[in-house]
Every structure is written in C-alpha cells, then in structure tokens.
Coordinates of C-alpha atoms and ligand atoms in Angstrom, one line a residue:
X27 CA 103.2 115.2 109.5
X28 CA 105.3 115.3 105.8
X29 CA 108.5 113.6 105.8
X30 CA 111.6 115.5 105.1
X31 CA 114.7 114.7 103.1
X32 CA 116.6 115.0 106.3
X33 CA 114.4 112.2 107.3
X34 CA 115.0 110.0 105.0
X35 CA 118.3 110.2 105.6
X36 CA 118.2 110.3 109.2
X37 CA 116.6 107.3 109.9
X38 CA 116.9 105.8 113.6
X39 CA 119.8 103.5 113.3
X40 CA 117.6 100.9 114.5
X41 CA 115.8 101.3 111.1
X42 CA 112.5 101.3 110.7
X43 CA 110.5 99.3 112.6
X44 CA 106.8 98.3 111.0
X45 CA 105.3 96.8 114.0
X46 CA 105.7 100.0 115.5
X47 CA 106.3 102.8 112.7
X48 CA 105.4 106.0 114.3
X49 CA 106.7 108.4 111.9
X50 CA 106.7 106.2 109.4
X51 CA 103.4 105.1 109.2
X52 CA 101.9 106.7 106.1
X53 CA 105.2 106.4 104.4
X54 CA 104.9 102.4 104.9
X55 CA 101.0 102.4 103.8
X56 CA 101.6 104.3 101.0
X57 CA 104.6 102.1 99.6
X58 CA 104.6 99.2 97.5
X59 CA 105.7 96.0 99.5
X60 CA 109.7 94.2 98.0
X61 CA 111.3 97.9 98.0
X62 CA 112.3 98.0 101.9
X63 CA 112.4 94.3 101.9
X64 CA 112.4 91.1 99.7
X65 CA 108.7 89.9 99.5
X66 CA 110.0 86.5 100.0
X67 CA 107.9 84.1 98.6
X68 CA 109.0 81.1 96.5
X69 CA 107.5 81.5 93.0
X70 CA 106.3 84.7 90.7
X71 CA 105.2 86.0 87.4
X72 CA 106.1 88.9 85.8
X73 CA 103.9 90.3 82.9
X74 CA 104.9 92.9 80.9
X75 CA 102.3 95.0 79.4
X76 CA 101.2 97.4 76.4
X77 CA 98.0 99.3 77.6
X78 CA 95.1 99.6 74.4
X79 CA 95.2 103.3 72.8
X80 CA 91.6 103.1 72.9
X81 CA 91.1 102.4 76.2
X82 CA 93.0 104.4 78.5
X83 CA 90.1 105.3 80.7
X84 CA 89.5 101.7 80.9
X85 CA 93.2 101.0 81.8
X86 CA 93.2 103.1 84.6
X87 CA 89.7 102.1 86.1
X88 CA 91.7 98.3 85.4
X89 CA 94.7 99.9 87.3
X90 CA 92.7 101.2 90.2
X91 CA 91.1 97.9 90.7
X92 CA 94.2 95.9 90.4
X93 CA 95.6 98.5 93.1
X94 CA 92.9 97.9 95.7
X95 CA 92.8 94.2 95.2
X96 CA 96.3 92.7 94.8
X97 CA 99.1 95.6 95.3
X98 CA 100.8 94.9 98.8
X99 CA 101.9 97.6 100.8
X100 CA 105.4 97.6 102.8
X101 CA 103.1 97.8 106.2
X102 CA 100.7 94.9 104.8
X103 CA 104.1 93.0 103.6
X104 CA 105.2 93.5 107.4
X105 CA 102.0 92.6 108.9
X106 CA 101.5 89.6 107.4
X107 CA 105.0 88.3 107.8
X108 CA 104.3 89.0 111.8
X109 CA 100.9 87.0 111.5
X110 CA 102.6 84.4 109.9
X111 CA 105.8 84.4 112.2
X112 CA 103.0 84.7 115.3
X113 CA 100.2 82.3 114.0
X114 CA 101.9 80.1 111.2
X115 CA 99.3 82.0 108.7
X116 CA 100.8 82.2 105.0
X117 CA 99.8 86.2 103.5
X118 CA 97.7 86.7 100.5
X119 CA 99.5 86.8 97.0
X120 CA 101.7 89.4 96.9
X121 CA 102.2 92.1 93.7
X122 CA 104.0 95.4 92.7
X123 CA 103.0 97.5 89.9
X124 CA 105.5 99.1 87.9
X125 CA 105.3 101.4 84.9
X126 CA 107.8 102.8 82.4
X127 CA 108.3 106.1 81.0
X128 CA 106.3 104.9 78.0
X129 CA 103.5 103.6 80.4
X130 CA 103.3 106.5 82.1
X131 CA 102.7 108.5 78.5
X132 CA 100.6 105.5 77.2
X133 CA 98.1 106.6 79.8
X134 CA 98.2 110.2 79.1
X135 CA 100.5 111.7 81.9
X136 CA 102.6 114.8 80.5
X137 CA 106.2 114.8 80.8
X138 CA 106.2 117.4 83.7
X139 CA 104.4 114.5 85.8
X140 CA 106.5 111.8 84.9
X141 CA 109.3 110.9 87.1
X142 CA 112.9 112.1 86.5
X143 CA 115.1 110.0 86.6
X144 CA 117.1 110.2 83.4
X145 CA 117.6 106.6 82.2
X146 CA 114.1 106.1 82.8
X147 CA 113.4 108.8 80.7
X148 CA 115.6 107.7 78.0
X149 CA 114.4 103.7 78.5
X150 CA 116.8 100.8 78.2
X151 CA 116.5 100.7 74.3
X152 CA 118.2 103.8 74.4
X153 CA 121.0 103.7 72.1
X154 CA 123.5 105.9 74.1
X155 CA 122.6 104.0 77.6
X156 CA 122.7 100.8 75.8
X157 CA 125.8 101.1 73.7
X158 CA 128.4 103.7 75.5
X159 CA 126.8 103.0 78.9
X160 CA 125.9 99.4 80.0
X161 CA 127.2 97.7 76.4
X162 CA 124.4 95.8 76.2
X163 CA 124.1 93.7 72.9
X164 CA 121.8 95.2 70.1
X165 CA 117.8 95.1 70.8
X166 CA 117.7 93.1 67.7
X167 CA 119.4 90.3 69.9
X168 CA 116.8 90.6 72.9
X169 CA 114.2 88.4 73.5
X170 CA 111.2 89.0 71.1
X171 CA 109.3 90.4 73.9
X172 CA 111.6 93.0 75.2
X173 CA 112.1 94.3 72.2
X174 CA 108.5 95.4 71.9
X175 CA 107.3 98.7 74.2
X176 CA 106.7 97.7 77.8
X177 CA 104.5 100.5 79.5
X178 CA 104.0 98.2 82.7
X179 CA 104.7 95.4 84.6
X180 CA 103.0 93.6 87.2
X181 CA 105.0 91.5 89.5
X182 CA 102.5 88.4 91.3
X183 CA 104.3 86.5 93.8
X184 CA 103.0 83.5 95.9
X185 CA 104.6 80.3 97.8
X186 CA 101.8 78.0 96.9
X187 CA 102.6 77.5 93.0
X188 CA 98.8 76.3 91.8
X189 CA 97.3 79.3 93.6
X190 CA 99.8 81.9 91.8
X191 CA 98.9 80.6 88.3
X192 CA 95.3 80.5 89.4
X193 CA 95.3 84.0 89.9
X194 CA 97.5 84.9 86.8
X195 CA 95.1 83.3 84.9
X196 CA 92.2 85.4 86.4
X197 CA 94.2 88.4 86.0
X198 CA 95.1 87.2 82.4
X199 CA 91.6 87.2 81.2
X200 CA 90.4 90.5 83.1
X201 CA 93.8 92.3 81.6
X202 CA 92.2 91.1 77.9
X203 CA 89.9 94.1 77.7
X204 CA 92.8 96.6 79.0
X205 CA 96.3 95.8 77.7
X206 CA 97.9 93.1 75.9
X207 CA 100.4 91.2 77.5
X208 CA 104.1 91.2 75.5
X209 CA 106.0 89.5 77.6
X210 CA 105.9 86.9 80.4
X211 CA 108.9 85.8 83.3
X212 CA 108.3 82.6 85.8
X213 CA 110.3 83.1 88.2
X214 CA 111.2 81.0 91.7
X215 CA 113.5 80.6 94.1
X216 CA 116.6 77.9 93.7
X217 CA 117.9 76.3 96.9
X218 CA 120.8 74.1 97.3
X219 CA 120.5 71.3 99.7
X220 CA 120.9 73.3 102.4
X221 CA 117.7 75.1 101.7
X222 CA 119.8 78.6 101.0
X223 CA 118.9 80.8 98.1
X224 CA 121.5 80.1 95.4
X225 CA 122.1 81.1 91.9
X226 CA 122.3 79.0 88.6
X227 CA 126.1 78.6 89.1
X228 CA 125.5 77.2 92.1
X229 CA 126.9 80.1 95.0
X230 CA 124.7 81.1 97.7
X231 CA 123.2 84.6 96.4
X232 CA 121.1 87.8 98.2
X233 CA 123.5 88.0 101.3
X234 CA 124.8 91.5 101.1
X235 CA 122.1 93.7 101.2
X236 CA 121.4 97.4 102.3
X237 CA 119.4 97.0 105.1
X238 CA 116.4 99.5 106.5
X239 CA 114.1 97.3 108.8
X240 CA 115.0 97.3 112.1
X241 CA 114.2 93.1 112.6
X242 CA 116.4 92.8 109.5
X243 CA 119.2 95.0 111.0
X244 CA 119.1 93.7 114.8
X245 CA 119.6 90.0 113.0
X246 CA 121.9 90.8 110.8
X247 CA 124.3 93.2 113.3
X248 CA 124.0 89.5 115.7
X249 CA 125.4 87.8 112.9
X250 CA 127.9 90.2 112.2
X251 CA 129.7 91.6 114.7
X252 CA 127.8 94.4 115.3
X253 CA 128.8 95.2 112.0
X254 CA 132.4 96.0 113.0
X255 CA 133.8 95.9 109.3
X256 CA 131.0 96.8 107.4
X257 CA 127.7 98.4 108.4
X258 CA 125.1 97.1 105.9
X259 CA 122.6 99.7 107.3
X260 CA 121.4 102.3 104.6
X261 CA 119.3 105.4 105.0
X262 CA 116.1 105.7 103.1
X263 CA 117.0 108.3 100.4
X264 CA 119.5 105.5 98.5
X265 CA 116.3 104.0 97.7
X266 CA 113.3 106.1 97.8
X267 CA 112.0 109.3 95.6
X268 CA 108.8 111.2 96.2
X269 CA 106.2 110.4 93.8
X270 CA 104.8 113.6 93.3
X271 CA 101.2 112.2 91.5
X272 CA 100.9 110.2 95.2
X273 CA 98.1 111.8 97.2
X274 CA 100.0 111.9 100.7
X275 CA 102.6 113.9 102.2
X276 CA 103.9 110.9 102.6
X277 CA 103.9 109.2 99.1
X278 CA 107.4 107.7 98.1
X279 CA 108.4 105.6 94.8
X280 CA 111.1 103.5 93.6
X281 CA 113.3 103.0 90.5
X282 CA 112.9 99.4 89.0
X283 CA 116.0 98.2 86.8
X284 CA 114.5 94.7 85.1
X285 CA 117.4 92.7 83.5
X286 CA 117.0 89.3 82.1
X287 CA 119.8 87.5 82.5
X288 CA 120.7 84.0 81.0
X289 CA 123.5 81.9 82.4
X290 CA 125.4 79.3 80.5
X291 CA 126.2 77.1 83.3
X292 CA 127.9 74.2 82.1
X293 CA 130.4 76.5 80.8
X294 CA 130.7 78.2 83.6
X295 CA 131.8 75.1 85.6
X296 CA 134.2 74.0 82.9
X297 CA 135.9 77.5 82.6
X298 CA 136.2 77.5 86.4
X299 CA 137.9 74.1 86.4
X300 CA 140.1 75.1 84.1
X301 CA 140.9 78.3 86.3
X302 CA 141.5 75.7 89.0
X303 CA 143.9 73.9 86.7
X304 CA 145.6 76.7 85.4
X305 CA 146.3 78.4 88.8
X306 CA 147.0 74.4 90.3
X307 CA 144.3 75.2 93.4
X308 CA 141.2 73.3 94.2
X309 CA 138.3 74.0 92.1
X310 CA 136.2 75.7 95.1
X311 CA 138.7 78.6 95.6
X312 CA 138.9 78.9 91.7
X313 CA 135.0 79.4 91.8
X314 CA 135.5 81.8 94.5
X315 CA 138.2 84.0 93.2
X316 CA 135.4 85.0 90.2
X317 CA 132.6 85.6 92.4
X318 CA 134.5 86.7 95.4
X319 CA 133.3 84.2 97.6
X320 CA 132.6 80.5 97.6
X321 CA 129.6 78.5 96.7
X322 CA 128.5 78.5 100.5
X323 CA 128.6 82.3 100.8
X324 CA 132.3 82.6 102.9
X325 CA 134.2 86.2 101.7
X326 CA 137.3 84.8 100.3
X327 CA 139.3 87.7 101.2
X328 CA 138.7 86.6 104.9
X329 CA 139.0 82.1 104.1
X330 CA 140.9 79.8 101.3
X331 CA 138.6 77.3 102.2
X332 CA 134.6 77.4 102.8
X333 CA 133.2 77.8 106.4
X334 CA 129.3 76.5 105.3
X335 CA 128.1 79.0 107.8
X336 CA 124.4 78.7 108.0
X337 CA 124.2 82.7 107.6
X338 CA 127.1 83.5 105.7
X339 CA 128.7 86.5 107.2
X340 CA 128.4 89.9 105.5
X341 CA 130.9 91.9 108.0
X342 CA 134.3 92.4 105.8
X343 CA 136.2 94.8 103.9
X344 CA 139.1 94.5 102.3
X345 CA 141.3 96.1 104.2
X346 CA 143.9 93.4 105.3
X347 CA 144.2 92.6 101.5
X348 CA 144.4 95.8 99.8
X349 CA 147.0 94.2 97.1
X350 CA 144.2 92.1 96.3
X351 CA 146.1 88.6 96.6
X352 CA 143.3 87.1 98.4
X353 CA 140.3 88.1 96.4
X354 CA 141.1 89.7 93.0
X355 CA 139.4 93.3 92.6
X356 CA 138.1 91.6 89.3
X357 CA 135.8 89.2 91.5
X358 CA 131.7 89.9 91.2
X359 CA 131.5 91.4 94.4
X360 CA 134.4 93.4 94.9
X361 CA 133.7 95.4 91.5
X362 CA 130.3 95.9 92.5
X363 CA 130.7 96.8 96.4
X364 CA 134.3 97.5 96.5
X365 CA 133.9 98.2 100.5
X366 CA 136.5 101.3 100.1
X367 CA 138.9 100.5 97.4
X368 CA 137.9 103.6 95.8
X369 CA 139.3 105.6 98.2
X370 CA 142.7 103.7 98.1
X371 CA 143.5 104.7 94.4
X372 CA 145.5 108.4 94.0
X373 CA 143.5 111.3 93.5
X374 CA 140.9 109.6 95.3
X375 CA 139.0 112.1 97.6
X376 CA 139.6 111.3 101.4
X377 CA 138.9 107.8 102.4
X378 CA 135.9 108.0 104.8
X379 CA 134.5 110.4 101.9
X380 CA 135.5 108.0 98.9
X381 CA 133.8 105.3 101.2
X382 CA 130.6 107.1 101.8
X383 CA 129.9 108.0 97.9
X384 CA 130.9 104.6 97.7
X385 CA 128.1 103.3 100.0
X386 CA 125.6 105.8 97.7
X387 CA 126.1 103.6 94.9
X388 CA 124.3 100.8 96.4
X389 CA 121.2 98.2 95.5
X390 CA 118.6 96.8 96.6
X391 CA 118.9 93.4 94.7
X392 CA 115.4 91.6 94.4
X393 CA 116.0 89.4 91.9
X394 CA 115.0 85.2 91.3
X395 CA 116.1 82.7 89.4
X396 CA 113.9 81.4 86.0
X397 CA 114.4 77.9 84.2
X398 CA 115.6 74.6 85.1
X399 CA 114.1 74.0 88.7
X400 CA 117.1 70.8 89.5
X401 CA 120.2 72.9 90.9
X402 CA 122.5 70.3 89.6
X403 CA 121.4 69.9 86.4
X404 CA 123.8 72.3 84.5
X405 CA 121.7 74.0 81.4
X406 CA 123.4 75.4 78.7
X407 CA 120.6 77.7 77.8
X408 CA 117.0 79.1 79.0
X409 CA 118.2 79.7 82.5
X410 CA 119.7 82.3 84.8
X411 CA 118.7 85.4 86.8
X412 CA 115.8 87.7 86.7
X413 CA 117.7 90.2 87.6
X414 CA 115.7 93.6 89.9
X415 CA 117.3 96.2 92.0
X416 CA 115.2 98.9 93.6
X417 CA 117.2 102.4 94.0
X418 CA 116.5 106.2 94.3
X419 CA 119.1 107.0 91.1
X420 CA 119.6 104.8 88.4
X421 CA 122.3 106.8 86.7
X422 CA 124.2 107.1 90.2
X423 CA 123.6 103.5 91.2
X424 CA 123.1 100.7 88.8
X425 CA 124.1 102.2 85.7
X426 CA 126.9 103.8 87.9
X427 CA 127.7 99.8 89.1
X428 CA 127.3 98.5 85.7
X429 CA 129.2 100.8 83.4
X430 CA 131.6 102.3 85.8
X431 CA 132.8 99.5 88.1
X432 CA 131.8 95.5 86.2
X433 CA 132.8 96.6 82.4
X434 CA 135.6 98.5 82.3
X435 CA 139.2 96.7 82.4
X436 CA 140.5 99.6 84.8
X437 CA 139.0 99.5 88.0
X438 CA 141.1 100.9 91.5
X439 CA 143.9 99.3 89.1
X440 CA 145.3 99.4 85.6
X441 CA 143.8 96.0 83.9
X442 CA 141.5 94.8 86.6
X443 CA 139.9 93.1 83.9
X444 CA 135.8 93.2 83.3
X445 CA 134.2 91.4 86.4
X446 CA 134.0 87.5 85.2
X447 CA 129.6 87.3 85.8
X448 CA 128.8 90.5 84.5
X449 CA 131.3 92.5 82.7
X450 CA 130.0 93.6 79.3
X451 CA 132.4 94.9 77.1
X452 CA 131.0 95.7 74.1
X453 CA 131.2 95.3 70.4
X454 CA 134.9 95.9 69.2
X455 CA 133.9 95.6 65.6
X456 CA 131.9 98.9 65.8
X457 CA 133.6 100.9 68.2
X458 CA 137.5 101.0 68.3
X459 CA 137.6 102.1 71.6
X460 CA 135.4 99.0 73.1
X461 CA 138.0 96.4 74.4
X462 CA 138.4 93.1 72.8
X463 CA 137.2 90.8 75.4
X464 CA 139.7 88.5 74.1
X465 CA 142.0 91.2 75.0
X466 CA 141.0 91.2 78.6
X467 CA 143.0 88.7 80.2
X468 CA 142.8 88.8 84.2
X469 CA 145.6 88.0 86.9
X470 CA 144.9 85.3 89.7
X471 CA 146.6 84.8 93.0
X472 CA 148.4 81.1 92.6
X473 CA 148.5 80.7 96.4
X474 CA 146.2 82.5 98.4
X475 CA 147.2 85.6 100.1
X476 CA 150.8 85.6 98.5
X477 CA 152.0 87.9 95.5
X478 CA 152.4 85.4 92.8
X479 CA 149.8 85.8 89.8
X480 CA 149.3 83.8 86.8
X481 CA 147.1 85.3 84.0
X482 CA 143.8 83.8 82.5
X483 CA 141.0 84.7 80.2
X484 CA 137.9 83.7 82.2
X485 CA 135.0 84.0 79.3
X486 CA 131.6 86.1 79.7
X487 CA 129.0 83.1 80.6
X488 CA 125.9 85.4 81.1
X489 CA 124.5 87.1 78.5
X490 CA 122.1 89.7 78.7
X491 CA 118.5 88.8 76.9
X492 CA 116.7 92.0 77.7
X493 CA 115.0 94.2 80.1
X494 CA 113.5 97.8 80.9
X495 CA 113.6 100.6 83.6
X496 CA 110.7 100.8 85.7
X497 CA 108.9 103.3 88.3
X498 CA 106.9 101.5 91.5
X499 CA 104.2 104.8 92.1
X500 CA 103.2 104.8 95.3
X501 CA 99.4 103.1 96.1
X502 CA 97.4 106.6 96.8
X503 CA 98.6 107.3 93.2
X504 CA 97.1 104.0 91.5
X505 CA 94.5 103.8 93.3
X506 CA 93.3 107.2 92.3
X507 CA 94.1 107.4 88.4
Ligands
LIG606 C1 126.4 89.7 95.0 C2 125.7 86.4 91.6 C3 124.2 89.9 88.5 C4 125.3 93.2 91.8 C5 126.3 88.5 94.3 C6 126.6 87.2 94.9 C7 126.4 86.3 94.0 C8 126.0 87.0 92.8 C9 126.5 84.8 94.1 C10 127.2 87.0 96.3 C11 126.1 86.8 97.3 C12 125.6 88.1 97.9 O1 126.3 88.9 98.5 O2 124.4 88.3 97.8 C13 125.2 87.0 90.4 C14 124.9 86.4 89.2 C15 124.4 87.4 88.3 C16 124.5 88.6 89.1 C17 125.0 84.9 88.9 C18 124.0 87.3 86.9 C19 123.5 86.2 86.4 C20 124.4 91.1 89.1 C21 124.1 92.4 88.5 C22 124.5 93.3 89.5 C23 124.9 92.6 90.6 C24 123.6 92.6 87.1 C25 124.5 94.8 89.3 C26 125.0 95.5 88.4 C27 125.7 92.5 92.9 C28 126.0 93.2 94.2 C29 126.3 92.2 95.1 C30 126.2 90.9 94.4 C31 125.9 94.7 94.5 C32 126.7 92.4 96.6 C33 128.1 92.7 96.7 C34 128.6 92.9 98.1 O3 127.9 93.8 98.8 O4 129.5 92.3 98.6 N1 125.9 88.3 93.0 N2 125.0 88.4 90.3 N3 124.9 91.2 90.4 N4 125.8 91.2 93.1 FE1 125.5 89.8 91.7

C-alpha cells in the first residue's frame, strides 16, 4: 500500500514506531538512517566527492555496492539501536549517501529526474543564494575544497574511532578507481563533564528537535509536560519528499544542507564577558541572553540562573515575555524558532495560523562538532560545527531560517539586530543596502525580566568556511543505478 501526502502529514501522534511500523514499513526500509533520527554515534567522516567522467558506469556499479554494504536504513538504524538497548550489542558502521544537483548530472540523470528543490538546483555557489540570500562570504574565501564541484558525499559514522578510519581507508582505496575525493570533514561529538553534547562555545546543543519516533516523543512528552507549551512533535512531510527514481511506492528522500562552520571561541568568551560587564550581570546570563539559553541547556526566558537539568527541558514559549526582557528576540534560538512571535507582529495572519507556518519552517539539525577534542581548550581557529539539517524545502526552511529570521536587523521588531552565532550580514562595501555590521548594535535587558536595556555590539564569532546542498535518494534507488 503507497503512502499518501495525507499520510505524511497525518501521522499517529504517537509517531512512528519502528519496532512496530505497520504502515510504515517500506517507507522505513527504503529510507536512509540520521533523517527521522540522529544516528548517534560518537565519531564520523565525511568525504566529498567528484565522480570520474570516464567512468560513470563504474561509479554507479561503485554506488550500488557501497549501497548494499554500508548505507543504513531508518528500520536497520532502529533495529540495531533496540539490539543494542536489549543485548548491549554496538550496530555496524553507520553511512548516508548524499548527492548534489551536479552529482546527479555527473552520473548522467537528466534534469526532469533530478530532484526539485530550487536551491539544490541552483547549488550553494550560487551567486544570488549566496549573496542576496544567506550572505555568505565569496567562494573565493571557502575552504579550498568546497570551492571545487562536490557531486556526492558519503557520511561514515562509528563509536569505536580505529574501526571508522579502518573502514575509511578501505573505502578510500576502492573509491580510487571511481571518484576522487575533494574534500574531507572529521567529525565527533564534544561532551562537557556531564557527558552532554555541547558545542565549541561550550552550551549544551541538539535539544530542541522535531520529533517523529514515537520512543523519542513518549520520552520527550515525560520530560516535558506533555508538551504543554510547546509540542515538538512534527509530521513527516516537513522533512520528507518522494524520490521519484526510488523503486517503491514507498520511496522517500531528504534535502541535505552541509555548512561548515568555524567558531572563534576565545573570542566568543571575551565578547560575552564584556557583555557581562557592560550590562553589570554575571557572565552565565550574559552567555545566555546570545544563545537564548545557558551553557546547561535552561530557556532563559523561563530562569536568570541555570537549573543543570540532566534533560534540559524543551516545553516553552515565549509567551509570558512577549516584550522580550527576559530573552532578547536577537538570541540564537528565538530567531531561529521564534515559538509564535511571528504571529504577535501587525499584519501578522491569525496567531494559531502564524504559529503553524511557523512550525513549517523547522529542521532537523544533525550536525557534530570538528577540531580541538579538549572542551576547555578555547581555539581561535580550525574548530566549530559541521553544521546538517535534513528538511523537505530548503527555500521554505533553512534558507527561510537563515536569510529571513538570523540575518536581518528587523525581526518581529524594528532593530532586533542579526542573531549574535549566526547572523550574516553581508558585504557593505559591495552592496549599499547590506547593513554595516558595525551598524548593528543590539539592546540587552540589564536586569532580567524588567524594561531597562543597555545597547551593545556583540561581534560575528563564526564564520562560515563552506558547504553544499545535498539530496539523501532513497536505498531502492542506489542500489539499482
Ligand atoms: C539551537 C548553537 C548554527 C538553528 C541551538 C542551541 C545551541 C546552538 C547551543 C540550543 C540547544 C538546542 O536547542 O539544541 C549553535 C552554534 C552554531 C549553530 C554554536 C554555529 C556554530 C545554527 C544554524 C542554524 C541553527 C546554522 C540554522 C540556520 C538552530 C535551531 C535551534 C538551535 C533551529 C533550535 C531552536 C529552538 O527550537 O529553540 N543552536 N547553532 N543553528 N539552532 Fe543553532
């Protein structure tokens, strides 16, 4: 039985659950693994490759292989996480293969069977995305690699480190004859002392997530209240798209947005102590008025001080602080989920509408950390985030995120201000109507919760060193190229 849109959007709101999928079942077999749910494990490799003109038959017979041996579905991703939650037994090396637009050519496909999307089409080069869109810096600027033209990208993932770079290495040498490799990410997971996933600056990072399992939503709507503020559930059509070239009725796909993302994180701390000095608060509440919430994961619109929950709560909105004098709608998270502050601004459509086009706009954030290993070591350079997000719409959801909520200065407000991780806002030199980002100085609550605002310039500490849009077929279709 095919799938429907409607089904994709009506999914039980128990989500789906693997170890029982009914419905669901080919959909599951036929879908790469880390889409529906992180893959979890603690280190990975990304290579970015250029396939050989003169061997494309050889590439996809390379393809096919690499398919049947390594790719992990989202029903073997589940099955091996029961095993190992059942009998303690780790799962084989996990991988996704993604190609571009250009990979997709590279291997002969005509446009009429190449996905859709249009920034995928148009590629992250592109000057009109890169410039008037997401403001990234000038290709000339990216890593060597990224500047080149990535057709694919395979994504190995493992928690024993030797074993992953064993198999790299095999996979290396058997690429040789196919494809050269441009480009290469190692990736891992950062944990503060605690043992929670954390960022390079130090905050506890990939807590608010859509969710679709129905383990992950059960756990999550225990930890939250039965999601009484905010439901983190999400149906299946913000993420997935037929992949028409699959060879089941149930074949789906999903957009890849690859960012490499290097943080300056020595800066970062002495910027945010200055913040803390400027607005005379502690430096913990300074850090959490830029991201929105403190290094531990509490929301500061609902704490001035951290809670060090073990599972940092995700149930909150910002309704009790619609003037924004807890958590400034400039901070990371409020620009990129604003949680219905879009439908608080006039003209704004009704607000249970503005809310749900809101809630389209979401990720799937898959990203890990690359670099220094030592959390507390603060590196200047050659560190930050390997930034992914899964989604069903680019243009609608990252770039949308990106371009329309983190870079501008208006945002729900007259000068918001860019958001302080990720705002980009362009060259001014070259375009008059880019903002200065000298110009774009940002108000602060002095006292938490009360009116009073002092203004400050918090600088742009992560700077963007390349990247690519991406398309995760579904296994039927690599399997039979
Ligand atoms: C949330 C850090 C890049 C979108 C967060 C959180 C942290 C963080 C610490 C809070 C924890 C959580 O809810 O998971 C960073 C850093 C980045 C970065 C250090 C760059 C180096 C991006 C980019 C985007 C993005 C490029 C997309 C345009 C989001 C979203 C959330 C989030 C959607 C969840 C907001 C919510 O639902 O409350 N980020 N992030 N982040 N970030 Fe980022």
């Amino acid at each position: 039985m095919a799938l429907t849109e409607e089904d994709l959007k009506n999914v039980p709101e128990t989500g789906i659950d693997p170890e029982n999928p009914g419905k669901y079942q080919g959909l599951l077999e036929d879908l790469q693994g880390n889409i529906l749910k992180g893959h979890g494990r603690d280190y990975s490799v990304h290579l970015f490759l250029e396939w050989k003109s003169e061997k494309v038959a050889e590439a996809k017979e390379w393809i096919q292989t690499f398919a049947k041996c390594y790719v992990t579905s989202a029903k073997r991703q589940a099955d091996e996480a029961l095993r190992y939650r059942q009998e303690g037994i780790y799962g084989k090396v996990f991988a996704n293969f993604l190609l571009s637009r250009r990979g997709y050519e590279a291997l002969g496909f005509k446009p009429f069977q190449v996905p859709k999307d249009q920034p995928f089409t148009m590629g992250m080069k592109n000057e009109q995305i890169r410039q008037d869109f997401l403001k990234d810096p000038e290709v000339k600027h990216w890593e060597a690699g990224f500047q080149k033209d990535i057709h694919g990208l395979l994504l190995i993932a493992d928690d024993n480190l030797i074993n992953l770079l064993q198999t790299v290495n095999k996979i290396c040498q058997s690429l040789r004859q196919v494809a050269v490799i441009i480009h290469r990410e190692d990736g891992f997971i950062l944990r503060n002392k605690a043992g929670q996933i954390i960022e390079h600056f130090g905050f506890v990072d990939g807590v608010s997530q859509p969710l679709f399992i129905k383990r992950d939503i059960v756990r999550a709507q225990t930890n939250d209240c039965n999601f009484s503020q905010w439901d983190s559930r999400a149906a299946l059509d913000i993420i997935l798209v037929k992949d028409y070239n699959g060879k089941t009725e149930d074949s789906y796909g999903s957009y890849l947005v690859y960012r490499k993302l290097e943080q300056d994180v020595k800066a970062f701390h002495e910027d945010q102590q200055k913040l803390a000095e400027t607005l005379n608060i502690n430096n913990d509440l300074a850090g959490a008025l830029v991201m929105g919430r403190f290094a531990d994961g509490t929301p500061v619109t609902k704490s001035d001080i951290p809670t060090y929950a073990v599972t940092p709560t995700n149930n909150f909105n910002y309704d009790e602080d619609t003037a924004a004098t807890k958590c400034p709608f400039h901070a990371h998270i409020r620009k990129t989920n604003p949680r219905g502050d879009t439908g608080r601004v006039e003209s704004a459509p009704e607000f249970d509408e503005a809310l749900r086009i809101e809630r389209d706009h979401r990720i799937v954030r898959r990203g890990v950390s690359y670099g220094e290993h030592d959390p507390t070591a603060k590196p200047r350079e050659g560190s930050g985030l390997l930034f992914l997000c899964f989604q069903a719409d680019i243009e609608n959801q990252f770039n949308f995120i990106q371009s329309r909520w983190a870079n501008p200065d208006r945002f729900v407000d007259v000068g918001v201000g860019l958001d302080p991780i990720i705002g980009q806002p362009g060259r001014p030199k070259c375009d008059p109507k880019n903002v200065d980002p000298k110009n774009v100085i940002s108000k602060w609550p002095t006292k938490w919760g009360e009116s009073e605002t002092k203004e400050y310039h918090f600088e742009l500490w992560v700077k963007m060193k390349g990247g690519e849009y991406f398309f995760a077929p579904s296994i039927s279709f690599l399997t039979s190229l």
